[in-house]
């Protein structure tokens, strides 16, 4: 059965304190791994798609990396506006379905 | 920018009622999806549609049906609402690249409908 596990469940950071979020997955025939950001009361907002091991994508203070078993979302020198829940999801070779992890709630204090 | 609009932000209904949740996207996307999001369970796919009048079951279709009569609109129907269907419902859409139905384009989400069944 496909599984996506995110850790930690919650993360409290001081402004400027860099950290990493983990998304580990077990899925046969990975076609893509997606990262989303979700603010309270809003729908998930697309951040990145990663397709193959070794791939990296960056956007502002966020950098996503992918290995054969996990993905990391690195937050460099975070600001309070980076506070959100970060979700990862995987898509298998066949089908349109995304399997989501439970998310990591990030709180960045000034 | 892609815009996915869900008709209601909050909705309160009674058990046994037939409930309609509406979703409209303005980017001519072929694929549309309905999820529910519950604490501790994450997002779970209820149904999706890859074309007008086409639908496929997701992980948790029981108690739900869908309708896609027009490309831009995807409706989720709770046939007889029950309290365990109290949840946040999220609609999403994605495009098809190179006419490949199962292409890897990202899904874009609406802001959700928080549904309470009393």
mmCIF file with all atom_site columns, C-alpha atoms in Angstrom:
data_model
loop_
_atom_site.group_PDB
_atom_site.id
_atom_site.type_symbol
_atom_site.label_atom_id
_atom_site.label_alt_id
_atom_site.label_comp_id
_atom_site.label_asym_id
_atom_site.label_entity_id
_atom_site.label_seq_id
_atom_site.pdbx_PDB_ins_code
_atom_site.Cartn_x
_atom_site.Cartn_y
_atom_site.Cartn_z
_atom_site.occupancy
_atom_site.B_iso_or_equiv
_atom_site.pdbx_formal_charge
_atom_site.auth_seq_id
_atom_site.auth_comp_id
_atom_site.auth_asym_id
_atom_site.auth_atom_id
_atom_site.pdbx_PDB_model_num
ATOM 1   C CA . UNK A 1 1   ? 0.000   0.000  0.000   1.00 0.00 ? 1   UNK A CA 1
ATOM 2   C CA . UNK A 1 2   ? 1.273   3.467  -0.877  1.00 0.00 ? 2   UNK A CA 1
ATOM 3   C CA . UNK A 1 3   ? 2.314   5.490  2.134   1.00 0.00 ? 3   UNK A CA 1
ATOM 4   C CA . UNK A 1 4   ? 3.525   9.035  2.637   1.00 0.00 ? 4   UNK A CA 1
ATOM 5   C CA . UNK A 1 5   ? 4.801   10.067 6.057   1.00 0.00 ? 5   UNK A CA 1
ATOM 6   C CA . UNK A 1 6   ? 5.817   13.574 7.003   1.00 0.00 ? 6   UNK A CA 1
ATOM 7   C CA . UNK A 1 7   ? 7.931   14.540 9.980   1.00 0.00 ? 7   UNK A CA 1
ATOM 8   C CA . UNK A 1 8   ? 7.931   16.281 12.282  1.00 0.00 ? 8   UNK A CA 1
ATOM 9   C CA . UNK A 1 9   ? 4.219   16.913 12.747  1.00 0.00 ? 9   UNK A CA 1
ATOM 10  C CA . UNK A 1 10  ? 4.955   20.388 14.074  1.00 0.00 ? 10  UNK A CA 1
ATOM 11  C CA . UNK A 1 11  ? 7.980   22.663 14.063  1.00 0.00 ? 11  UNK A CA 1
ATOM 12  C CA . UNK A 1 12  ? 8.541   25.885 15.985  1.00 0.00 ? 12  UNK A CA 1
ATOM 13  C CA . UNK A 1 13  ? 11.369  28.056 14.681  1.00 0.00 ? 13  UNK A CA 1
ATOM 14  C CA . UNK A 1 14  ? 12.823  31.395 15.539  1.00 0.00 ? 14  UNK A CA 1
ATOM 15  C CA . UNK A 1 15  ? 13.045  33.835 12.671  1.00 0.00 ? 15  UNK A CA 1
ATOM 16  C CA . UNK A 1 16  ? 16.283  33.111 10.806  1.00 0.00 ? 16  UNK A CA 1
ATOM 17  C CA . UNK A 1 17  ? 16.633  29.579 12.210  1.00 0.00 ? 17  UNK A CA 1
ATOM 18  C CA . UNK A 1 18  ? 16.971  27.266 9.192   1.00 0.00 ? 18  UNK A CA 1
ATOM 19  C CA . UNK A 1 19  ? 15.471  23.777 9.304   1.00 0.00 ? 19  UNK A CA 1
ATOM 20  C CA . UNK A 1 20  ? 14.306  20.852 7.162   1.00 0.00 ? 20  UNK A CA 1
ATOM 21  C CA . UNK A 1 21  ? 11.021  19.001 6.796   1.00 0.00 ? 21  UNK A CA 1
ATOM 22  C CA . UNK A 1 22  ? 10.966  15.360 5.787   1.00 0.00 ? 22  UNK A CA 1
ATOM 23  C CA . UNK A 1 23  ? 8.599   13.462 3.510   1.00 0.00 ? 23  UNK A CA 1
ATOM 24  C CA . UNK A 1 24  ? 9.279   9.728  3.261   1.00 0.00 ? 24  UNK A CA 1
ATOM 25  C CA . UNK A 1 25  ? 7.311   7.586  0.848   1.00 0.00 ? 25  UNK A CA 1
ATOM 26  C CA . UNK A 1 26  ? 6.782   3.998  -0.192  1.00 0.00 ? 26  UNK A CA 1
ATOM 27  C CA . UNK A 1 27  ? 5.233   3.836  -3.632  1.00 0.00 ? 27  UNK A CA 1
ATOM 28  C CA . UNK A 1 28  ? 5.974   1.713  -6.640  1.00 0.00 ? 28  UNK A CA 1
ATOM 29  C CA . UNK A 1 29  ? 6.789   3.623  -9.800  1.00 0.00 ? 29  UNK A CA 1
ATOM 30  C CA . UNK A 1 30  ? 6.951   7.197  -8.556  1.00 0.00 ? 30  UNK A CA 1
ATOM 31  C CA . UNK A 1 31  ? 5.917   9.650  -11.281 1.00 0.00 ? 31  UNK A CA 1
ATOM 32  C CA . UNK A 1 32  ? 6.152   12.820 -9.249  1.00 0.00 ? 32  UNK A CA 1
ATOM 33  C CA . UNK A 1 33  ? 6.420   14.244 -5.749  1.00 0.00 ? 33  UNK A CA 1
ATOM 34  C CA . UNK A 1 34  ? 4.586   17.478 -5.038  1.00 0.00 ? 34  UNK A CA 1
ATOM 35  C CA . UNK A 1 35  ? 5.030   20.033 -2.254  1.00 0.00 ? 35  UNK A CA 1
ATOM 36  C CA . UNK A 1 36  ? 2.204   22.328 -1.213  1.00 0.00 ? 36  UNK A CA 1
ATOM 37  C CA . UNK A 1 37  ? 1.819   25.092 1.347   1.00 0.00 ? 37  UNK A CA 1
ATOM 38  C CA . UNK A 1 38  ? -1.501  25.494 3.188   1.00 0.00 ? 38  UNK A CA 1
ATOM 39  C CA . UNK A 1 39  ? -2.445  28.538 5.248   1.00 0.00 ? 39  UNK A CA 1
ATOM 40  C CA . UNK A 1 40  ? -5.257  28.297 7.837   1.00 0.00 ? 40  UNK A CA 1
ATOM 41  C CA . UNK A 1 41  ? -8.674  28.477 6.198   1.00 0.00 ? 41  UNK A CA 1
ATOM 42  C CA . UNK A 1 42  ? -7.217  28.183 2.706   1.00 0.00 ? 42  UNK A CA 1
ATOM 43  C CA . UNK A 1 43  ? -6.662  25.456 0.158   1.00 0.00 ? 43  UNK A CA 1
ATOM 44  C CA . UNK A 1 44  ? -3.202  24.054 -0.542  1.00 0.00 ? 44  UNK A CA 1
ATOM 45  C CA . UNK A 1 45  ? -1.008  26.219 -2.764  1.00 0.00 ? 45  UNK A CA 1
ATOM 46  C CA . UNK A 1 46  ? 1.344   24.450 -5.181  1.00 0.00 ? 46  UNK A CA 1
ATOM 47  C CA . UNK A 1 47  ? 5.074   24.929 -4.572  1.00 0.00 ? 47  UNK A CA 1
ATOM 48  C CA . UNK A 1 48  ? 7.163   22.318 -6.428  1.00 0.00 ? 48  UNK A CA 1
ATOM 49  C CA . UNK A 1 49  ? 7.124   19.121 -8.443  1.00 0.00 ? 49  UNK A CA 1
ATOM 50  C CA . UNK A 1 50  ? 10.113  16.767 -8.272  1.00 0.00 ? 50  UNK A CA 1
ATOM 51  C CA . UNK A 1 51  ? 10.386  13.915 -10.746 1.00 0.00 ? 51  UNK A CA 1
ATOM 52  C CA . UNK A 1 52  ? 13.576  11.946 -10.116 1.00 0.00 ? 52  UNK A CA 1
ATOM 53  C CA . UNK A 1 53  ? 16.178  11.266 -7.449  1.00 0.00 ? 53  UNK A CA 1
ATOM 54  C CA . UNK A 1 54  ? 18.802  13.996 -7.266  1.00 0.00 ? 54  UNK A CA 1
ATOM 55  C CA . UNK A 1 55  ? 16.478  16.705 -8.497  1.00 0.00 ? 55  UNK A CA 1
ATOM 56  C CA . UNK A 1 56  ? 16.297  20.011 -6.604  1.00 0.00 ? 56  UNK A CA 1
ATOM 57  C CA . UNK A 1 57  ? 13.928  22.977 -6.911  1.00 0.00 ? 57  UNK A CA 1
ATOM 58  C CA . UNK A 1 58  ? 14.138  26.384 -5.208  1.00 0.00 ? 58  UNK A CA 1
ATOM 59  C CA . UNK A 1 59  ? 11.747  29.203 -4.540  1.00 0.00 ? 59  UNK A CA 1
ATOM 60  C CA . UNK A 1 60  ? 12.764  32.114 -2.334  1.00 0.00 ? 60  UNK A CA 1
ATOM 61  C CA . UNK A 1 61  ? 13.716  30.617 1.058   1.00 0.00 ? 61  UNK A CA 1
ATOM 62  C CA . UNK A 1 62  ? 12.471  27.122 0.164   1.00 0.00 ? 62  UNK A CA 1
ATOM 63  C CA . UNK A 1 63  ? 14.467  24.334 -1.444  1.00 0.00 ? 63  UNK A CA 1
ATOM 64  C CA . UNK A 1 64  ? 13.082  20.879 -2.158  1.00 0.00 ? 64  UNK A CA 1
ATOM 65  C CA . UNK A 1 65  ? 15.234  17.819 -2.790  1.00 0.00 ? 65  UNK A CA 1
ATOM 66  C CA . UNK A 1 66  ? 14.373  14.231 -3.713  1.00 0.00 ? 66  UNK A CA 1
ATOM 67  C CA . UNK A 1 67  ? 15.999  10.844 -3.107  1.00 0.00 ? 67  UNK A CA 1
ATOM 68  C CA . UNK A 1 68  ? 14.650  7.387  -3.916  1.00 0.00 ? 68  UNK A CA 1
ATOM 69  C CA . UNK A 1 69  ? 12.885  7.137  -0.564  1.00 0.00 ? 69  UNK A CA 1
ATOM 70  C CA . UNK A 1 70  ? 12.299  10.651 0.707   1.00 0.00 ? 70  UNK A CA 1
ATOM 71  C CA . UNK A 1 71  ? 12.114  14.334 -0.003  1.00 0.00 ? 71  UNK A CA 1
ATOM 72  C CA . UNK A 1 72  ? 13.260  17.245 2.085   1.00 0.00 ? 72  UNK A CA 1
ATOM 73  C CA . UNK A 1 73  ? 11.959  20.777 2.178   1.00 0.00 ? 73  UNK A CA 1
ATOM 74  C CA . UNK A 1 74  ? 14.652  23.072 3.486   1.00 0.00 ? 74  UNK A CA 1
ATOM 75  C CA . UNK A 1 75  ? 13.622  26.446 4.853   1.00 0.00 ? 75  UNK A CA 1
ATOM 76  C CA . UNK A 1 76  ? 16.556  28.838 4.940   1.00 0.00 ? 76  UNK A CA 1
ATOM 77  C CA . UNK A 1 77  ? 16.445  31.831 7.299   1.00 0.00 ? 77  UNK A CA 1
ATOM 78  C CA . UNK A 1 78  ? 12.655  31.611 7.673   1.00 0.00 ? 78  UNK A CA 1
ATOM 79  C CA . UNK A 1 79  ? 10.437  34.620 8.265   1.00 0.00 ? 79  UNK A CA 1
ATOM 80  C CA . UNK A 1 80  ? 7.108   34.702 10.132  1.00 0.00 ? 80  UNK A CA 1
ATOM 81  C CA . UNK A 1 81  ? 5.282   34.704 6.780   1.00 0.00 ? 81  UNK A CA 1
ATOM 82  C CA . UNK A 1 82  ? 6.673   31.207 6.150   1.00 0.00 ? 82  UNK A CA 1
ATOM 83  C CA . UNK A 1 83  ? 4.401   29.925 8.923   1.00 0.00 ? 83  UNK A CA 1
ATOM 84  C CA . UNK A 1 84  ? 2.009   27.412 7.350   1.00 0.00 ? 84  UNK A CA 1
ATOM 85  C CA . UNK A 1 85  ? 1.338   23.710 7.014   1.00 0.00 ? 85  UNK A CA 1
ATOM 86  C CA . UNK A 1 86  ? 3.513   22.085 4.365   1.00 0.00 ? 86  UNK A CA 1
ATOM 87  C CA . UNK A 1 87  ? 2.099   19.054 2.570   1.00 0.00 ? 87  UNK A CA 1
ATOM 88  C CA . UNK A 1 88  ? 3.793   16.573 0.321   1.00 0.00 ? 88  UNK A CA 1
ATOM 89  C CA . UNK A 1 89  ? 2.038   14.228 -2.085  1.00 0.00 ? 89  UNK A CA 1
ATOM 90  C CA . UNK A 1 90  ? 3.164   11.482 -4.450  1.00 0.00 ? 90  UNK A CA 1
ATOM 91  C CA . UNK A 1 91  ? 1.795   10.265 -7.747  1.00 0.00 ? 91  UNK A CA 1
ATOM 92  C CA . UNK A 1 92  ? 2.347   6.778  -9.095  1.00 0.00 ? 92  UNK A CA 1
ATOM 93  C CA . UNK A 1 93  ? 3.087   5.807  -12.662 1.00 0.00 ? 93  UNK A CA 1
ATOM 94  C CA . UNK A 1 94  ? -0.481  4.859  -13.458 1.00 0.00 ? 94  UNK A CA 1
ATOM 95  C CA . UNK A 1 95  ? -3.424  7.029  -12.630 1.00 0.00 ? 95  UNK A CA 1
ATOM 96  C CA . UNK A 1 96  ? -4.144  10.575 -11.619 1.00 0.00 ? 96  UNK A CA 1
ATOM 97  C CA . UNK A 1 97  ? -4.358  10.023 -7.898  1.00 0.00 ? 97  UNK A CA 1
ATOM 98  C CA . UNK A 1 98  ? -2.206  11.878 -5.404  1.00 0.00 ? 98  UNK A CA 1
ATOM 99  C CA . UNK A 1 99  ? -1.469  10.330 -2.013  1.00 0.00 ? 99  UNK A CA 1
ATOM 100 C CA . UNK A 1 100 ? -0.893  13.031 0.593   1.00 0.00 ? 100 UNK A CA 1
ATOM 101 C CA . UNK A 1 101 ? 1.127   12.986 3.787   1.00 0.00 ? 101 UNK A CA 1
ATOM 102 C CA . UNK A 1 102 ? -0.289  14.348 7.018   1.00 0.00 ? 102 UNK A CA 1
ATOM 103 C CA . UNK A 1 103 ? 1.617   17.622 6.774   1.00 0.00 ? 103 UNK A CA 1
ATOM 104 C CA . UNK A 1 104 ? 4.085   19.537 8.932   1.00 0.00 ? 104 UNK A CA 1
ATOM 105 C CA . UNK A 1 105 ? 2.814   22.636 10.768  1.00 0.00 ? 105 UNK A CA 1
ATOM 106 C CA . UNK A 1 106 ? 5.544   25.263 10.817  1.00 0.00 ? 106 UNK A CA 1
ATOM 107 C CA . UNK A 1 107 ? 5.426   28.261 13.128  1.00 0.00 ? 107 UNK A CA 1
ATOM 108 C CA . UNK A 1 108 ? 8.114   30.908 12.747  1.00 0.00 ? 108 UNK A CA 1
ATOM 109 C CA . UNK A 1 109 ? 8.334   33.344 15.657  1.00 0.00 ? 109 UNK A CA 1
ATOM 110 C CA . UNK A 1 110 ? 9.819   36.834 15.219  1.00 0.00 ? 110 UNK A CA 1
ATOM 111 C CA . UNK B 2 1   ? -3.338  32.589 -12.221 1.00 0.00 ? 1   UNK B CA 1
ATOM 112 C CA . UNK B 2 2   ? -5.570  29.562 -11.873 1.00 0.00 ? 2   UNK B CA 1
ATOM 113 C CA . UNK B 2 3   ? -8.736  30.258 -9.963  1.00 0.00 ? 3   UNK B CA 1
ATOM 114 C CA . UNK B 2 4   ? -10.776 27.466 -8.410  1.00 0.00 ? 4   UNK B CA 1
ATOM 115 C CA . UNK B 2 5   ? -13.912 28.771 -6.730  1.00 0.00 ? 5   UNK B CA 1
ATOM 116 C CA . UNK B 2 6   ? -16.020 26.816 -4.288  1.00 0.00 ? 6   UNK B CA 1
ATOM 117 C CA . UNK B 2 7   ? -19.526 28.145 -3.881  1.00 0.00 ? 7   UNK B CA 1
ATOM 118 C CA . UNK B 2 8   ? -19.684 28.189 -0.082  1.00 0.00 ? 8   UNK B CA 1
ATOM 119 C CA . UNK B 2 9   ? -17.002 28.680 2.587   1.00 0.00 ? 9   UNK B CA 1
ATOM 120 C CA . UNK B 2 10  ? -19.230 27.373 5.373   1.00 0.00 ? 10  UNK B CA 1
ATOM 121 C CA . UNK B 2 11  ? -22.305 25.191 5.208   1.00 0.00 ? 11  UNK B CA 1
ATOM 122 C CA . UNK B 2 12  ? -24.510 23.683 7.907   1.00 0.00 ? 12  UNK B CA 1
ATOM 123 C CA . UNK B 2 13  ? -26.953 20.905 7.008   1.00 0.00 ? 13  UNK B CA 1
ATOM 124 C CA . UNK B 2 14  ? -29.024 18.274 8.807   1.00 0.00 ? 14  UNK B CA 1
ATOM 125 C CA . UNK B 2 15  ? -28.651 14.503 8.681   1.00 0.00 ? 15  UNK B CA 1
ATOM 126 C CA . UNK B 2 16  ? -30.550 12.939 5.826   1.00 0.00 ? 16  UNK B CA 1
ATOM 127 C CA . UNK B 2 17  ? -30.463 16.043 3.648   1.00 0.00 ? 17  UNK B CA 1
ATOM 128 C CA . UNK B 2 18  ? -29.165 15.926 0.087   1.00 0.00 ? 18  UNK B CA 1
ATOM 129 C CA . UNK B 2 19  ? -26.226 18.321 -0.084  1.00 0.00 ? 19  UNK B CA 1
ATOM 130 C CA . UNK B 2 20  ? -24.643 19.878 -3.154  1.00 0.00 ? 20  UNK B CA 1
ATOM 131 C CA . UNK B 2 21  ? -21.129 21.346 -3.168  1.00 0.00 ? 21  UNK B CA 1
ATOM 132 C CA . UNK B 2 22  ? -20.182 23.291 -6.270  1.00 0.00 ? 22  UNK B CA 1
ATOM 133 C CA . UNK B 2 23  ? -16.776 24.011 -7.752  1.00 0.00 ? 23  UNK B CA 1
ATOM 134 C CA . UNK B 2 24  ? -15.872 26.137 -10.769 1.00 0.00 ? 24  UNK B CA 1
ATOM 135 C CA . UNK B 2 25  ? -12.464 26.606 -12.404 1.00 0.00 ? 25  UNK B CA 1
ATOM 136 C CA . UNK B 2 26  ? -11.586 29.277 -14.918 1.00 0.00 ? 26  UNK B CA 1
ATOM 137 C CA . UNK B 2 27  ? -8.525  27.754 -16.621 1.00 0.00 ? 27  UNK B CA 1
ATOM 138 C CA . UNK B 2 28  ? -10.165 25.294 -19.007 1.00 0.00 ? 28  UNK B CA 1
ATOM 139 C CA . UNK B 2 29  ? -8.628  22.386 -17.083 1.00 0.00 ? 29  UNK B CA 1
ATOM 140 C CA . UNK B 2 30  ? -9.617  18.895 -18.114 1.00 0.00 ? 30  UNK B CA 1
ATOM 141 C CA . UNK B 2 31  ? -9.173  17.237 -14.712 1.00 0.00 ? 31  UNK B CA 1
ATOM 142 C CA . UNK B 2 32  ? -11.140 18.090 -11.588 1.00 0.00 ? 32  UNK B CA 1
ATOM 143 C CA . UNK B 2 33  ? -11.016 16.493 -8.144  1.00 0.00 ? 33  UNK B CA 1
ATOM 144 C CA . UNK B 2 34  ? -12.882 16.407 -4.853  1.00 0.00 ? 34  UNK B CA 1
ATOM 145 C CA . UNK B 2 35  ? -11.055 15.749 -1.575  1.00 0.00 ? 35  UNK B CA 1
ATOM 146 C CA . UNK B 2 36  ? -11.969 15.836 2.059   1.00 0.00 ? 36  UNK B CA 1
ATOM 147 C CA . UNK B 2 37  ? -9.494  16.938 4.711   1.00 0.00 ? 37  UNK B CA 1
ATOM 148 C CA . UNK B 2 38  ? -9.748  15.743 8.292   1.00 0.00 ? 38  UNK B CA 1
ATOM 149 C CA . UNK B 2 39  ? -7.339  16.226 11.222  1.00 0.00 ? 39  UNK B CA 1
ATOM 150 C CA . UNK B 2 40  ? -5.027  13.251 11.519  1.00 0.00 ? 40  UNK B CA 1
ATOM 151 C CA . UNK B 2 41  ? -6.188  11.760 8.207   1.00 0.00 ? 41  UNK B CA 1
ATOM 152 C CA . UNK B 2 42  ? -4.885  14.341 5.754   1.00 0.00 ? 42  UNK B CA 1
ATOM 153 C CA . UNK B 2 43  ? -6.409  14.835 2.312   1.00 0.00 ? 43  UNK B CA 1
ATOM 154 C CA . UNK B 2 44  ? -8.305  11.899 0.860   1.00 0.00 ? 44  UNK B CA 1
ATOM 155 C CA . UNK B 2 45  ? -9.600  11.686 -2.690  1.00 0.00 ? 45  UNK B CA 1
ATOM 156 C CA . UNK B 2 46  ? -13.343 11.174 -3.055  1.00 0.00 ? 46  UNK B CA 1
ATOM 157 C CA . UNK B 2 47  ? -13.852 11.360 -6.834  1.00 0.00 ? 47  UNK B CA 1
ATOM 158 C CA . UNK B 2 48  ? -12.215 12.834 -9.856  1.00 0.00 ? 48  UNK B CA 1
ATOM 159 C CA . UNK B 2 49  ? -13.209 13.607 -13.421 1.00 0.00 ? 49  UNK B CA 1
ATOM 160 C CA . UNK B 2 50  ? -10.968 13.798 -16.472 1.00 0.00 ? 50  UNK B CA 1
ATOM 161 C CA . UNK B 2 51  ? -13.599 15.013 -18.914 1.00 0.00 ? 51  UNK B CA 1
ATOM 162 C CA . UNK B 2 52  ? -17.192 16.155 -19.125 1.00 0.00 ? 52  UNK B CA 1
ATOM 163 C CA . UNK B 2 53  ? -19.548 13.394 -17.971 1.00 0.00 ? 53  UNK B CA 1
ATOM 164 C CA . UNK B 2 54  ? -16.557 11.193 -17.023 1.00 0.00 ? 54  UNK B CA 1
ATOM 165 C CA . UNK B 2 55  ? -15.782 10.253 -13.427 1.00 0.00 ? 55  UNK B CA 1
ATOM 166 C CA . UNK B 2 56  ? -13.640 7.853  -11.451 1.00 0.00 ? 56  UNK B CA 1
ATOM 167 C CA . UNK B 2 57  ? -13.857 6.789  -7.834  1.00 0.00 ? 57  UNK B CA 1
ATOM 168 C CA . UNK B 2 58  ? -11.138 7.844  -5.457  1.00 0.00 ? 58  UNK B CA 1
ATOM 169 C CA . UNK B 2 59  ? -10.287 6.297  -2.103  1.00 0.00 ? 59  UNK B CA 1
ATOM 170 C CA . UNK B 2 60  ? -13.496 7.090  -0.219  1.00 0.00 ? 60  UNK B CA 1
ATOM 171 C CA . UNK B 2 61  ? -16.444 7.397  -2.647  1.00 0.00 ? 61  UNK B CA 1
ATOM 172 C CA . UNK B 2 62  ? -19.079 5.785  -0.385  1.00 0.00 ? 62  UNK B CA 1
ATOM 173 C CA . UNK B 2 63  ? -21.949 8.135  0.373   1.00 0.00 ? 63  UNK B CA 1
ATOM 174 C CA . UNK B 2 64  ? -20.958 10.572 -2.363  1.00 0.00 ? 64  UNK B CA 1
ATOM 175 C CA . UNK B 2 65  ? -21.672 11.094 -6.032  1.00 0.00 ? 65  UNK B CA 1
ATOM 176 C CA . UNK B 2 66  ? -20.445 13.674 -8.536  1.00 0.00 ? 66  UNK B CA 1
ATOM 177 C CA . UNK B 2 67  ? -21.668 15.455 -11.626 1.00 0.00 ? 67  UNK B CA 1
ATOM 178 C CA . UNK B 2 68  ? -19.713 17.099 -14.424 1.00 0.00 ? 68  UNK B CA 1
ATOM 179 C CA . UNK B 2 69  ? -22.054 18.461 -17.072 1.00 0.00 ? 69  UNK B CA 1
ATOM 180 C CA . UNK B 2 70  ? -19.761 21.315 -18.132 1.00 0.00 ? 70  UNK B CA 1
ATOM 181 C CA . UNK B 2 71  ? -15.981 21.389 -18.315 1.00 0.00 ? 71  UNK B CA 1
ATOM 182 C CA . UNK B 2 72  ? -15.589 24.217 -15.811 1.00 0.00 ? 72  UNK B CA 1
ATOM 183 C CA . UNK B 2 73  ? -17.952 22.888 -13.146 1.00 0.00 ? 73  UNK B CA 1
ATOM 184 C CA . UNK B 2 74  ? -17.680 19.833 -10.889 1.00 0.00 ? 74  UNK B CA 1
ATOM 185 C CA . UNK B 2 75  ? -20.324 19.113 -8.262  1.00 0.00 ? 75  UNK B CA 1
ATOM 186 C CA . UNK B 2 76  ? -20.072 16.860 -5.230  1.00 0.00 ? 76  UNK B CA 1
ATOM 187 C CA . UNK B 2 77  ? -23.336 15.414 -3.940  1.00 0.00 ? 77  UNK B CA 1
ATOM 188 C CA . UNK B 2 78  ? -23.957 13.923 -0.520  1.00 0.00 ? 78  UNK B CA 1
ATOM 189 C CA . UNK B 2 79  ? -26.967 11.735 -1.217  1.00 0.00 ? 79  UNK B CA 1
ATOM 190 C CA . UNK B 2 80  ? -28.135 11.511 2.415   1.00 0.00 ? 80  UNK B CA 1
ATOM 191 C CA . UNK B 2 81  ? -25.848 13.513 4.692   1.00 0.00 ? 81  UNK B CA 1
ATOM 192 C CA . UNK B 2 82  ? -24.555 11.892 7.852   1.00 0.00 ? 82  UNK B CA 1
ATOM 193 C CA . UNK B 2 83  ? -22.610 13.323 10.785  1.00 0.00 ? 83  UNK B CA 1
ATOM 194 C CA . UNK B 2 84  ? -19.438 11.468 9.741   1.00 0.00 ? 84  UNK B CA 1
ATOM 195 C CA . UNK B 2 85  ? -19.406 13.567 6.595   1.00 0.00 ? 85  UNK B CA 1
ATOM 196 C CA . UNK B 2 86  ? -18.686 16.695 8.620   1.00 0.00 ? 86  UNK B CA 1
ATOM 197 C CA . UNK B 2 87  ? -15.384 17.826 7.152   1.00 0.00 ? 87  UNK B CA 1
ATOM 198 C CA . UNK B 2 88  ? -13.473 20.339 5.062   1.00 0.00 ? 88  UNK B CA 1
ATOM 199 C CA . UNK B 2 89  ? -14.097 19.661 1.362   1.00 0.00 ? 89  UNK B CA 1
ATOM 200 C CA . UNK B 2 90  ? -11.545 20.779 -1.188  1.00 0.00 ? 90  UNK B CA 1
ATOM 201 C CA . UNK B 2 91  ? -11.915 20.957 -4.945  1.00 0.00 ? 91  UNK B CA 1
ATOM 202 C CA . UNK B 2 92  ? -8.913  20.957 -7.285  1.00 0.00 ? 92  UNK B CA 1
ATOM 203 C CA . UNK B 2 93  ? -8.244  21.092 -11.007 1.00 0.00 ? 93  UNK B CA 1
ATOM 204 C CA . UNK B 2 94  ? -5.300  20.316 -13.263 1.00 0.00 ? 94  UNK B CA 1
ATOM 205 C CA . UNK B 2 95  ? -4.506  20.576 -16.920 1.00 0.00 ? 95  UNK B CA 1
ATOM 206 C CA . UNK B 2 96  ? -3.560  17.827 -19.339 1.00 0.00 ? 96  UNK B CA 1
ATOM 207 C CA . UNK B 2 97  ? -0.212  18.181 -21.060 1.00 0.00 ? 97  UNK B CA 1
ATOM 208 C CA . UNK B 2 98  ? 0.270   16.844 -24.555 1.00 0.00 ? 98  UNK B CA 1
ATOM 209 C CA . UNK B 2 99  ? -3.166  15.229 -24.460 1.00 0.00 ? 99  UNK B CA 1
ATOM 210 C CA . UNK B 2 100 ? -1.988  12.800 -21.788 1.00 0.00 ? 100 UNK B CA 1
ATOM 211 C CA . UNK B 2 101 ? -4.803  12.299 -19.285 1.00 0.00 ? 101 UNK B CA 1
ATOM 212 C CA . UNK B 2 102 ? -2.527  11.206 -16.480 1.00 0.00 ? 102 UNK B CA 1
ATOM 213 C CA . UNK B 2 103 ? 0.034   13.921 -16.995 1.00 0.00 ? 103 UNK B CA 1
ATOM 214 C CA . UNK B 2 104 ? 2.063   15.364 -14.171 1.00 0.00 ? 104 UNK B CA 1
ATOM 215 C CA . UNK B 2 105 ? 0.615   18.838 -14.054 1.00 0.00 ? 105 UNK B CA 1
ATOM 216 C CA . UNK B 2 106 ? 0.072   20.133 -10.512 1.00 0.00 ? 106 UNK B CA 1
ATOM 217 C CA . UNK B 2 107 ? -3.371  20.279 -9.005  1.00 0.00 ? 107 UNK B CA 1
ATOM 218 C CA . UNK B 2 108 ? -4.660  23.730 -8.034  1.00 0.00 ? 108 UNK B CA 1
ATOM 219 C CA . UNK B 2 109 ? -7.020  23.948 -5.094  1.00 0.00 ? 109 UNK B CA 1
ATOM 220 C CA . UNK B 2 110 ? -9.943  26.083 -4.051  1.00 0.00 ? 110 UNK B CA 1
ATOM 221 C CA . UNK B 2 111 ? -10.190 27.459 -0.517  1.00 0.00 ? 111 UNK B CA 1
ATOM 222 C CA . UNK B 2 112 ? -12.539 24.750 0.672   1.00 0.00 ? 112 UNK B CA 1
ATOM 223 C CA . UNK B 2 113 ? -16.036 24.367 2.066   1.00 0.00 ? 113 UNK B CA 1
ATOM 224 C CA . UNK B 2 114 ? -16.288 23.615 5.762   1.00 0.00 ? 114 UNK B CA 1
ATOM 225 C CA . UNK B 2 115 ? -19.378 21.434 6.007   1.00 0.00 ? 115 UNK B CA 1
ATOM 226 C CA . UNK B 2 116 ? -21.094 20.627 9.286   1.00 0.00 ? 116 UNK B CA 1
ATOM 227 C CA . UNK B 2 117 ? -23.798 17.973 9.429   1.00 0.00 ? 117 UNK B CA 1
ATOM 228 C CA . UNK B 2 118 ? -25.984 18.225 12.531  1.00 0.00 ? 118 UNK B CA 1
#
